[in-house]
Coordinates of C-alpha atoms and ligand atoms in Angstrom, one line a residue:
M1 CA 85.3 -4.4 142.9
P2 CA 89.1 -4.2 142.5
E3 CA 90.9 -7.2 140.9
A4 CA 91.1 -9.7 143.6
S5 CA 94.7 -10.4 142.8
E6 CA 95.8 -6.9 143.5
T7 CA 94.4 -6.7 147.0
R8 CA 95.6 -10.0 148.3
V9 CA 98.5 -10.7 150.5
R10 CA 100.9 -12.7 148.5
T11 CA 104.1 -14.5 149.1
D12 CA 107.1 -14.8 146.8
D13 CA 105.7 -17.7 144.9
G14 CA 102.6 -15.7 144.3
R15 CA 100.4 -17.9 146.6
V16 CA 98.6 -16.6 149.5
R17 CA 100.0 -18.2 152.6
T18 CA 98.3 -17.7 155.8
D19 CA 98.9 -21.1 157.4
G20 CA 102.2 -20.2 158.9
G21 CA 104.0 -21.5 155.8
E22 CA 103.8 -25.0 157.0
A23 CA 103.1 -26.3 153.6
E24 CA 106.8 -26.5 153.0
T25 CA 107.7 -28.7 155.9
D26 CA 108.8 -32.1 154.7
T27 CA 107.9 -33.8 157.9
A28 CA 104.3 -34.3 156.6
G29 CA 103.6 -37.9 157.2
A30 CA 100.5 -39.7 155.9
D31 CA 98.9 -39.2 159.3
D32 CA 98.9 -35.5 158.9
V33 CA 96.3 -35.6 156.2
A34 CA 93.9 -38.1 157.7
L35 CA 90.7 -36.2 158.2
D36 CA 89.3 -37.1 161.5
P37 CA 86.4 -35.2 163.0
W38 CA 87.2 -36.3 166.5
G39 CA 91.0 -36.4 166.3
S40 CA 93.6 -33.6 166.5
S41 CA 92.9 -31.2 163.7
T42 CA 96.2 -30.1 162.1
V43 CA 96.9 -30.1 158.5
S44 CA 100.5 -29.8 157.5
D45 CA 100.0 -29.9 153.8
Y46 CA 96.9 -28.4 152.3
R47 CA 97.8 -29.5 148.8
K48 CA 97.2 -33.1 149.8
L49 CA 93.6 -32.2 150.6
F50 CA 93.1 -31.4 147.0
E51 CA 94.9 -34.4 145.6
E52 CA 93.8 -37.1 148.0
F53 CA 90.4 -36.0 149.1
G54 CA 89.1 -34.1 146.1
I55 CA 88.5 -30.8 147.9
E56 CA 88.6 -28.1 145.3
E57 CA 90.6 -24.9 145.4
F58 CA 88.6 -21.9 146.4
D59 CA 90.7 -19.5 144.4
E60 CA 89.4 -21.0 141.2
L61 CA 85.9 -19.6 141.8
L62 CA 86.7 -16.5 143.8
D63 CA 85.8 -14.4 140.7
E64 CA 82.3 -15.9 140.7
V65 CA 81.6 -14.8 144.3
P66 CA 80.0 -11.3 144.7
N67 CA 81.9 -9.1 147.2
P68 CA 84.0 -12.0 148.5
H69 CA 84.7 -11.9 152.3
Y70 CA 88.2 -11.0 153.3
L71 CA 88.8 -14.6 154.5
M72 CA 88.1 -15.6 150.9
R73 CA 90.3 -12.9 149.4
R74 CA 93.2 -13.8 151.7
G75 CA 93.1 -17.5 151.1
V76 CA 92.1 -18.4 154.6
I77 CA 89.1 -20.1 153.1
F78 CA 91.2 -22.3 150.8
G79 CA 88.9 -25.0 149.6
H80 CA 85.4 -26.0 148.9
R81 CA 83.1 -28.8 147.7
D82 CA 80.6 -27.8 145.1
Y83 CA 80.3 -24.2 146.2
R84 CA 79.3 -23.0 142.7
P85 CA 75.5 -23.5 143.1
V86 CA 75.7 -21.2 146.2
A87 CA 77.7 -18.6 144.4
D88 CA 75.3 -18.7 141.5
A89 CA 72.3 -18.3 143.8
M90 CA 74.0 -15.4 145.5
R91 CA 74.6 -13.7 142.2
N92 CA 71.1 -14.4 140.9
G93 CA 69.2 -13.5 144.0
D94 CA 67.9 -17.1 144.4
D95 CA 67.3 -18.9 147.7
F96 CA 70.3 -20.4 149.4
A97 CA 71.3 -21.2 153.0
V98 CA 74.3 -21.4 155.3
L99 CA 74.6 -23.6 158.4
S100 CA 77.3 -24.6 160.8
G101 CA 77.5 -26.2 164.2
F102 CA 79.6 -25.9 167.3
M103 CA 80.4 -28.5 169.9
P104 CA 80.1 -26.7 173.3
T105 CA 83.2 -28.3 174.8
G106 CA 84.9 -25.2 176.0
D107 CA 85.0 -21.4 175.5
P108 CA 84.4 -20.1 172.0
H109 CA 87.8 -18.8 170.7
I110 CA 89.2 -16.8 167.8
G111 CA 89.2 -20.0 165.6
H112 CA 85.5 -20.3 166.0
K113 CA 85.2 -16.7 165.1
L114 CA 86.2 -17.6 161.6
V115 CA 83.1 -19.8 161.3
F116 CA 80.8 -17.3 163.0
D117 CA 82.0 -14.7 160.5
E118 CA 81.4 -17.0 157.6
I119 CA 77.8 -17.7 158.7
I120 CA 77.1 -14.0 159.3
W121 CA 78.6 -13.0 155.9
H122 CA 76.4 -15.5 154.0
Q123 CA 73.4 -14.3 156.0
Q124 CA 74.2 -10.7 154.9
Q125 CA 74.4 -11.8 151.3
G126 CA 70.8 -12.9 151.6
G127 CA 71.1 -16.5 152.8
D128 CA 68.9 -18.3 155.3
A129 CA 71.3 -18.7 158.2
Y130 CA 71.5 -21.4 160.8
G131 CA 73.8 -21.9 163.8
L132 CA 73.5 -24.9 166.0
I133 CA 74.8 -26.2 169.2
A134 CA 76.1 -29.8 168.8
D135 CA 75.2 -30.8 172.3
L136 CA 74.4 -34.4 171.5
E137 CA 77.8 -34.8 170.0
A138 CA 79.5 -33.1 172.9
H139 CA 77.8 -35.4 175.3
S140 CA 78.2 -38.6 173.4
A141 CA 81.6 -38.1 171.7
R142 CA 83.3 -35.9 174.3
G143 CA 81.6 -36.9 177.5
L144 CA 80.6 -33.5 178.7
S145 CA 77.9 -33.3 181.3
W146 CA 74.7 -31.4 180.6
G147 CA 75.5 -28.7 183.1
E148 CA 78.8 -27.9 181.3
I149 CA 77.1 -28.1 177.9
D150 CA 74.4 -25.6 178.9
E151 CA 76.9 -23.1 180.1
H152 CA 79.1 -23.3 177.0
A153 CA 76.1 -23.3 174.7
R154 CA 75.1 -19.9 176.0
D155 CA 78.6 -18.5 175.4
Y156 CA 78.7 -19.7 171.8
L157 CA 75.4 -18.2 171.0
L158 CA 76.2 -14.9 172.6
S159 CA 79.4 -14.5 170.6
L160 CA 77.6 -15.5 167.4
I161 CA 75.0 -12.8 168.0
A162 CA 77.5 -10.3 169.2
L163 CA 79.5 -10.7 166.0
G164 CA 76.4 -9.8 163.9
F165 CA 74.2 -12.9 163.5
D166 CA 70.7 -11.8 163.0
A167 CA 68.8 -14.1 165.2
E168 CA 65.4 -12.9 164.3
D169 CA 66.0 -13.6 160.7
G170 CA 68.1 -16.7 161.1
E171 CA 67.6 -19.8 163.3
L172 CA 69.6 -21.0 166.3
Y173 CA 69.0 -24.4 167.8
R174 CA 70.3 -27.1 170.0
Q175 CA 70.4 -30.6 168.5
S176 CA 68.9 -32.1 171.7
D177 CA 65.9 -29.8 171.5
N178 CA 64.9 -30.0 167.9
R179 CA 62.3 -32.7 167.2
E180 CA 62.1 -32.1 163.4
L181 CA 65.9 -32.5 163.3
Q182 CA 65.7 -35.8 165.2
D183 CA 63.0 -37.1 162.8
L184 CA 65.2 -36.3 159.9
A185 CA 68.1 -37.9 161.5
F186 CA 66.1 -41.1 162.0
E187 CA 65.1 -41.1 158.4
L188 CA 68.7 -40.5 157.1
G189 CA 69.8 -43.3 159.4
S190 CA 67.8 -45.7 157.4
K191 CA 70.2 -45.1 154.5
A192 CA 73.4 -45.5 156.4
N193 CA 74.8 -48.6 158.1
F194 CA 77.5 -49.6 160.5
S195 CA 80.0 -50.8 158.0
E196 CA 80.1 -47.5 156.4
F197 CA 80.7 -45.7 159.7
E198 CA 83.5 -48.1 160.3
A199 CA 85.1 -47.3 156.9
I200 CA 84.6 -43.5 157.2
Y201 CA 85.2 -42.8 160.9
G202 CA 87.0 -45.9 162.1
F203 CA 84.1 -46.8 164.4
G204 CA 84.3 -50.3 165.9
G205 CA 82.4 -52.6 168.2
E206 CA 83.2 -50.4 171.2
T207 CA 81.8 -47.2 169.7
S208 CA 78.7 -46.2 171.6
V209 CA 75.4 -46.2 169.9
S210 CA 74.9 -42.6 171.0
H211 CA 78.0 -41.5 169.2
M212 CA 76.6 -43.1 166.1
Q213 CA 73.4 -41.3 166.7
S214 CA 75.3 -38.0 166.9
V215 CA 76.6 -38.7 163.4
V216 CA 73.2 -39.1 161.8
T217 CA 72.2 -36.0 163.8
Q218 CA 74.9 -34.1 162.1
M219 CA 73.8 -35.4 158.7
A220 CA 70.4 -34.1 159.6
D221 CA 71.9 -30.7 160.6
I222 CA 73.5 -30.4 157.3
L223 CA 70.3 -31.0 155.4
Y224 CA 68.0 -29.2 157.8
P225 CA 67.9 -25.9 155.9
Q226 CA 66.4 -27.8 153.0
L227 CA 63.5 -29.2 155.0
E228 CA 61.0 -26.7 153.7
N229 CA 62.3 -26.6 150.2
P230 CA 65.5 -27.8 148.6
K231 CA 68.1 -25.0 148.1
P232 CA 71.9 -24.7 147.7
T233 CA 73.4 -24.8 151.2
V234 CA 76.9 -24.1 152.3
I235 CA 78.4 -25.6 155.4
P236 CA 81.5 -23.6 156.5
V237 CA 83.8 -25.8 158.5
G238 CA 87.4 -26.9 159.1
P239 CA 88.7 -29.6 156.7
D240 CA 88.5 -32.1 159.6
Q241 CA 84.7 -32.1 159.0
D242 CA 85.0 -33.1 155.3
P243 CA 84.2 -36.8 156.0
H244 CA 80.8 -35.6 157.4
V245 CA 80.2 -33.4 154.4
R246 CA 80.9 -36.2 152.0
L247 CA 78.6 -38.6 153.8
A248 CA 75.9 -35.9 153.9
R249 CA 76.2 -35.4 150.1
D250 CA 75.9 -39.1 149.6
L251 CA 72.9 -39.5 151.9
A252 CA 71.2 -36.5 150.2
S253 CA 71.3 -38.4 146.9
R254 CA 70.5 -41.8 148.4
M255 CA 67.3 -40.3 149.7
R256 CA 66.2 -39.2 146.3
F257 CA 63.2 -41.0 144.6
F258 CA 64.5 -40.8 141.1
G259 CA 67.9 -40.7 139.3
V260 CA 68.2 -38.8 136.0
T261 CA 70.7 -40.0 133.4
E262 CA 71.3 -39.5 129.7
A263 CA 71.2 -42.6 127.6
Y264 CA 71.3 -43.6 123.9
A265 CA 69.5 -46.9 124.0
S266 CA 68.0 -49.3 126.5
F267 CA 71.3 -49.9 128.3
E268 CA 73.3 -47.6 130.7
L269 CA 76.6 -46.1 129.8
D270 CA 79.2 -44.6 132.1
D271 CA 80.5 -41.1 131.4
A272 CA 83.5 -42.1 129.3
E273 CA 81.4 -44.5 127.2
K274 CA 78.7 -41.9 126.9
E275 CA 81.2 -39.4 125.5
L276 CA 82.3 -41.9 122.9
V277 CA 78.8 -42.9 121.9
A278 CA 77.7 -39.3 121.7
A279 CA 80.5 -38.5 119.2
C280 CA 79.5 -41.5 117.1
Y281 CA 75.9 -40.4 117.2
E282 CA 76.9 -36.9 116.1
H283 CA 79.1 -38.0 113.2
L284 CA 78.2 -41.4 111.8
D285 CA 75.8 -41.4 108.9
P286 CA 73.2 -44.3 108.7
D287 CA 73.7 -44.3 104.9
E288 CA 77.2 -45.6 105.4
F289 CA 75.5 -48.7 106.8
D290 CA 72.8 -48.9 104.2
D291 CA 70.1 -48.0 106.6
H292 CA 67.7 -45.2 107.5
D293 CA 68.4 -45.3 111.2
L294 CA 71.7 -45.4 113.0
R295 CA 71.5 -48.7 115.0
C296 CA 73.5 -50.0 117.9
V297 CA 75.1 -52.7 115.8
H298 CA 76.3 -50.2 113.2
V299 CA 78.2 -48.3 115.9
A300 CA 79.5 -51.5 117.3
D301 CA 80.8 -52.4 113.8
Y302 CA 82.4 -49.0 113.4
L303 CA 84.1 -49.4 116.8
D304 CA 85.5 -52.7 115.7
D305 CA 87.8 -51.0 113.2
A306 CA 88.3 -47.8 115.1
T307 CA 91.8 -46.6 115.8
P308 CA 92.9 -43.6 118.0
E309 CA 93.3 -41.7 114.7
T310 CA 89.8 -42.4 113.3
L311 CA 88.3 -41.5 116.7
D312 CA 90.3 -38.3 116.7
E313 CA 88.4 -37.4 113.6
L314 CA 85.2 -37.7 115.6
G315 CA 86.7 -35.4 118.2
V316 CA 87.1 -38.0 121.0
V317 CA 89.9 -39.6 122.9
A318 CA 88.9 -42.9 124.4
A319 CA 90.9 -45.5 126.1
S320 CA 90.8 -49.0 124.5
D321 CA 88.9 -50.5 127.4
V322 CA 86.3 -47.8 127.1
V323 CA 86.0 -48.6 123.4
A324 CA 85.7 -52.3 124.2
S325 CA 83.1 -52.0 126.8
A326 CA 80.9 -49.6 124.8
R327 CA 81.3 -51.9 121.8
A328 CA 80.1 -54.9 123.8
K329 CA 77.0 -53.1 125.0
L330 CA 76.1 -51.8 121.6
D331 CA 76.6 -55.2 120.0
E332 CA 74.3 -56.7 122.6
A333 CA 71.6 -54.2 121.8
G334 CA 71.8 -55.2 118.1
M335 CA 69.2 -53.6 115.9
E336 CA 67.9 -51.1 118.5
P337 CA 68.1 -47.6 117.0
L338 CA 70.6 -45.3 118.7
R339 CA 68.7 -42.3 119.9
P340 CA 69.5 -39.8 122.7
R341 CA 67.0 -39.7 125.6
V342 CA 66.8 -38.6 129.2
R343 CA 66.0 -41.5 131.6
F344 CA 64.4 -41.4 135.0
L345 CA 65.5 -44.3 137.2
D346 CA 63.3 -45.4 140.0
R347 CA 65.6 -45.4 143.1
N348 CA 63.3 -45.1 146.0
A349 CA 60.0 -44.0 144.7
T350 CA 56.7 -45.3 146.0
E351 CA 54.3 -46.7 143.4
E352 CA 52.2 -43.5 143.5
A353 CA 55.2 -41.3 143.0
F354 CA 56.3 -43.4 140.0
D355 CA 52.9 -43.1 138.5
A356 CA 52.8 -39.4 139.2
L357 CA 56.1 -39.0 137.4
V358 CA 54.9 -40.9 134.3
E359 CA 51.8 -38.7 134.4
A360 CA 53.8 -35.5 134.6
I361 CA 56.1 -36.2 131.7
D362 CA 55.1 -34.3 128.5
G363 CA 55.8 -35.6 125.1
E364 CA 57.0 -38.9 123.9
K365 CA 58.0 -41.4 126.7
R366 CA 58.5 -45.1 127.2
V367 CA 57.6 -46.6 130.5
F368 CA 59.5 -49.6 131.8
D369 CA 59.4 -51.4 135.2
E370 CA 62.1 -49.4 136.9
H371 CA 62.7 -46.5 134.5
V372 CA 61.1 -44.1 132.1
D373 CA 62.7 -42.9 128.9
T374 CA 61.8 -39.5 127.6
F375 CA 62.6 -37.9 124.3
E376 CA 61.5 -34.3 124.6
L377 CA 63.1 -33.1 127.9
S378 CA 66.5 -31.7 128.6
A379 CA 68.5 -33.3 131.5
E380 CA 67.9 -30.1 133.4
E381 CA 64.2 -30.1 132.9
A382 CA 64.1 -33.7 133.9
E383 CA 66.0 -33.0 137.1
E384 CA 63.6 -30.2 138.0
L385 CA 60.6 -32.4 137.3
A386 CA 62.0 -35.4 139.3
R387 CA 62.5 -33.1 142.3
Q388 CA 59.1 -31.6 142.0
V389 CA 57.3 -34.9 141.7
E390 CA 59.3 -36.2 144.7
I391 CA 58.4 -33.3 146.9
E392 CA 54.7 -33.6 146.0
N393 CA 54.7 -37.3 146.8
G394 CA 56.3 -37.4 150.3
G395 CA 60.0 -37.0 149.5
Y396 CA 62.5 -34.3 150.4
G397 CA 64.2 -33.6 147.0
F398 CA 67.5 -32.7 148.6
L399 CA 70.2 -31.0 146.7
P400 CA 73.7 -32.2 147.7
P401 CA 75.0 -29.7 150.3
S402 CA 78.2 -27.7 149.6
S403 CA 81.0 -26.8 151.9
I404 CA 83.8 -24.3 152.3
Y405 CA 87.0 -25.0 154.3
H406 CA 89.2 -22.6 156.2
R407 CA 92.7 -23.1 157.4
F408 CA 93.4 -23.9 161.0
M409 CA 95.0 -21.0 162.9
T410 CA 98.5 -21.7 164.2
G411 CA 98.7 -21.6 168.0
L412 CA 100.2 -18.4 169.5
T413 CA 102.9 -20.6 171.1
G414 CA 103.7 -22.2 167.7
G415 CA 102.2 -25.7 167.1
K416 CA 98.5 -26.1 166.9
M417 CA 95.9 -23.9 168.3
S418 CA 94.1 -26.0 170.9
S419 CA 91.3 -25.3 173.3
S420 CA 93.1 -27.3 175.9
I421 CA 96.2 -25.1 175.8
P422 CA 95.0 -21.7 177.0
A423 CA 98.2 -19.8 175.9
S424 CA 97.8 -21.2 172.4
H425 CA 94.6 -19.4 171.7
I426 CA 92.6 -16.4 172.6
S427 CA 89.2 -17.1 174.0
L428 CA 86.5 -14.7 173.1
L429 CA 85.9 -14.5 176.8
D430 CA 89.5 -13.7 177.7
D431 CA 89.9 -10.6 179.7
P432 CA 91.1 -8.0 177.2
Q433 CA 94.3 -7.5 179.2
E434 CA 94.9 -11.2 179.1
G435 CA 94.4 -11.2 175.3
Y436 CA 96.9 -8.4 175.1
D437 CA 99.4 -10.3 177.2
K438 CA 99.0 -13.5 175.1
V439 CA 99.8 -11.6 171.9
R440 CA 102.8 -9.9 173.5
S441 CA 104.2 -13.3 174.5
A442 CA 103.4 -15.0 171.2
T443 CA 106.0 -16.7 169.1
T444 CA 106.9 -14.8 165.9
G445 CA 108.5 -15.3 162.6
G446 CA 111.2 -12.8 163.5
R447 CA 115.0 -13.2 163.2
E448 CA 117.4 -13.6 166.1
T449 CA 118.5 -10.0 166.2
A450 CA 117.1 -6.7 165.1
D451 CA 120.0 -6.3 162.7
L452 CA 119.3 -9.6 161.0
Q453 CA 115.7 -8.8 160.8
R454 CA 116.5 -5.5 159.1
E455 CA 118.8 -7.3 156.7
L456 CA 116.7 -10.4 155.9
G457 CA 113.2 -9.3 156.8
G458 CA 110.9 -11.3 159.0
E459 CA 109.2 -14.5 158.0
A460 CA 105.6 -13.4 158.1
D461 CA 104.5 -16.7 156.5
K462 CA 105.6 -18.5 159.6
C463 CA 104.4 -16.0 162.1
P464 CA 101.4 -16.5 164.3
V465 CA 101.2 -12.8 164.9
Y466 CA 100.9 -12.1 161.2
E467 CA 98.2 -14.6 161.1
L468 CA 96.3 -12.7 163.7
Y469 CA 96.5 -9.6 161.4
A470 CA 95.4 -11.5 158.4
Y471 CA 92.6 -13.6 160.0
L472 CA 91.2 -11.1 162.4
L473 CA 92.9 -7.8 163.3
S474 CA 92.9 -6.3 159.8
G475 CA 89.2 -6.9 159.4
D476 CA 88.2 -5.9 155.9
D477 CA 91.2 -3.7 155.4
D478 CA 93.4 -5.5 152.8
E479 CA 95.7 -2.6 152.5
F480 CA 96.6 -2.8 156.2
A481 CA 97.2 -6.5 156.1
K482 CA 99.4 -6.1 153.0
E483 CA 101.3 -3.2 154.7
V484 CA 102.1 -5.4 157.7
Y485 CA 103.2 -8.2 155.4
D486 CA 105.4 -6.1 153.2
E487 CA 106.9 -4.2 156.0
C488 CA 107.7 -7.4 157.8
V489 CA 109.3 -9.2 154.9
G490 CA 111.0 -6.0 153.8
G491 CA 112.8 -5.7 157.2
E492 CA 111.1 -2.4 158.1
R493 CA 109.0 -3.9 160.8
L494 CA 110.4 -5.3 164.0
C495 CA 108.6 -7.8 166.1
G496 CA 108.5 -5.8 169.4
G497 CA 106.5 -3.0 167.8
C498 CA 104.5 -5.3 165.6
K499 CA 103.4 -7.3 168.6
E500 CA 102.6 -4.2 170.5
Q501 CA 100.3 -3.0 167.7
A502 CA 98.7 -6.4 167.4
A503 CA 98.2 -6.8 171.2
E504 CA 96.6 -3.4 171.3
L505 CA 94.2 -4.3 168.5
M506 CA 93.4 -7.5 170.2
R507 CA 92.6 -5.7 173.4
E508 CA 90.2 -3.4 171.5
F509 CA 88.6 -6.3 169.7
L510 CA 88.0 -8.2 173.0
E511 CA 86.6 -5.1 174.7
D512 CA 84.3 -4.3 171.9
H513 CA 83.2 -7.9 171.5
Q514 CA 82.5 -8.4 175.2
E515 CA 80.4 -5.3 175.3
K516 CA 78.4 -6.6 172.4
R517 CA 78.0 -9.9 174.1
E518 CA 76.4 -8.1 177.1
E519 CA 74.1 -6.3 174.8
A520 CA 73.2 -9.7 173.2
E521 CA 72.0 -11.2 176.5
E522 CA 68.6 -9.8 176.3
L523 CA 68.0 -10.9 172.8
L524 CA 69.3 -14.4 173.5
D525 CA 66.9 -14.7 176.4
S526 CA 64.0 -13.6 174.3
L527 CA 64.7 -16.4 171.8
D528 CA 63.0 -19.7 172.3
I529 CA 66.2 -21.7 173.2
D530 CA 66.2 -23.7 176.3
L531 CA 69.6 -23.1 177.9
D532 CA 68.8 -24.9 181.1
S533 CA 68.3 -28.4 179.9
K534 CA 66.4 -30.9 182.1
R535 CA 68.4 -33.7 180.6
R536 CA 70.1 -36.1 183.0
G537 CA 72.9 -38.6 182.5
P538 CA 76.5 -39.3 183.3
G539 CA 79.3 -37.3 181.7
G540 CA 82.8 -38.8 182.0
E541 CA 86.0 -38.9 180.0
H542 CA 86.0 -40.3 176.5
Ligands
LIG1 N1 80.9 -31.9 164.3 C1 81.1 -30.5 164.4 C2 82.3 -30.2 165.3 O1 83.0 -31.1 165.7 C3 79.9 -29.8 165.0 C4 78.7 -30.0 164.1 C5 77.6 -30.6 164.4 C6 78.5 -29.4 162.8 N2 76.7 -30.5 163.4 C7 77.2 -29.8 162.4 C8 79.3 -28.6 162.0 C9 76.7 -29.4 161.2 C10 78.8 -28.3 160.7 C11 77.5 -28.6 160.3 O2 82.6 -29.1 165.7
SF4_2 FE1 105.7 -11.5 162.8 FE2 105.4 -8.9 163.0 FE3 107.7 -10.1 163.6 FE4 106.9 -10.0 161.1 S1 107.4 -8.2 162.4 S2 107.7 -11.7 162.1 S3 104.7 -10.2 161.3 S4 105.8 -10.3 164.7

């Protein structure tokens, strides 16, 4: 594999910019970074997603991903939550899964194609792949009628299959039609409450109960690939879905029977305190306290006189409040010996499961009412054991799901790409000629005159047409994408010809895709998916 950095399309400051360069606009108000799954999805400053929401930069683990997809190499997939376990599984040939869902509110368009491609790529890397139609959500949150939903559902599935989803190996389902999913949703609902929905989604007294049900259904979607056995699972979505991902990660851990922590005595320490106490345990000698064992009170005494300099000698930096709180806990424990241990906390276990855990722990252990301390297990072994005992005793043992986030495409007319503005996007069902025409009339990052363009170069970073090349038309060919970019910013490429070339490629893509859609019809019909729902009920505006 070539060095990723050599094959990427880079801008002056060395960053990949495929978002139309909007990161520089200073009009970014606080509203622009609110992540709202049912609001308008634009992001004017992707950096804020890292700073304010704790999404991590994808670039930082690109090297750990085998044969990264071009959307990864080009920075279109810009962020992730906890993707490392998925990358590890991919490299080691372990089980992993990918799942995403689509609200059938309109035609699938080139923005959805990003997600289709992400699912398909993970499937090709060996993952169990799932694609779902979020029909309950479309009905309850968007007010679509069941007739409309059926029609659009078919179109999404055809495009997903036409782009390469292996439907015999993977699984496609509708939320409304999946009993196991509904059972899981019900179960997850018992760990979520209205106040939380209010805080996360801004729900209020007027929010319909069905809309809330569609949220627990999505939580169930996200954990569905782990129903048979827990495995790293990636959810490729736009960043507007991050609140859902965070909640799903939370619920996954709230469902667990046992927590596993590392401790040094009977009390619990937070991470900062633990680091401090670990350093003390490493370095302090019981002889200094005229004792055979290092006891809590000794460390408390030591911390009484500790200064940043003396702590530095132990190799830790600790804030004074951390020192104070750790000292208080140690003092309270008095003559208890300080001794590292791995602790299982009973969070949700049944009595049988707790007993089974105690039974399953080898070596020295101490059993309390709500926890068990063990002295011969590593934290990892303990995690593994906790999960196994949970599964054998009626639990799920979920791993927290991971996510990757792609940039939103800029609309062809500038502004945002929106399903409700046909000229702003290209539908996968658009007549190829119409696709051609839309590209021909797209806004560009070009200069006022050809002369100026030759002199200054075009602004590819702000050009929706360049985005089409980078996100779709160049396919896997990084050289081609880079050539378009370099020629544009170097002033060798003029917009007329550039758009003609893009329009032609778009026409070919649509022709080819629609042919494949037709071929996919038969396969889709042979799958066990009911695309003619018998459901009844009012639609209506929401
Ligand atoms: N809420 C998503 C949307 O607005 C659709 C969806 C439903 C989904 N369930 C999902 C996405 C699970 C990812 C994973 O489009
Ligand atoms: Fe955009 Fe192409 Fe014009 Fe450059 S030359 S600004 S990429 S249309």
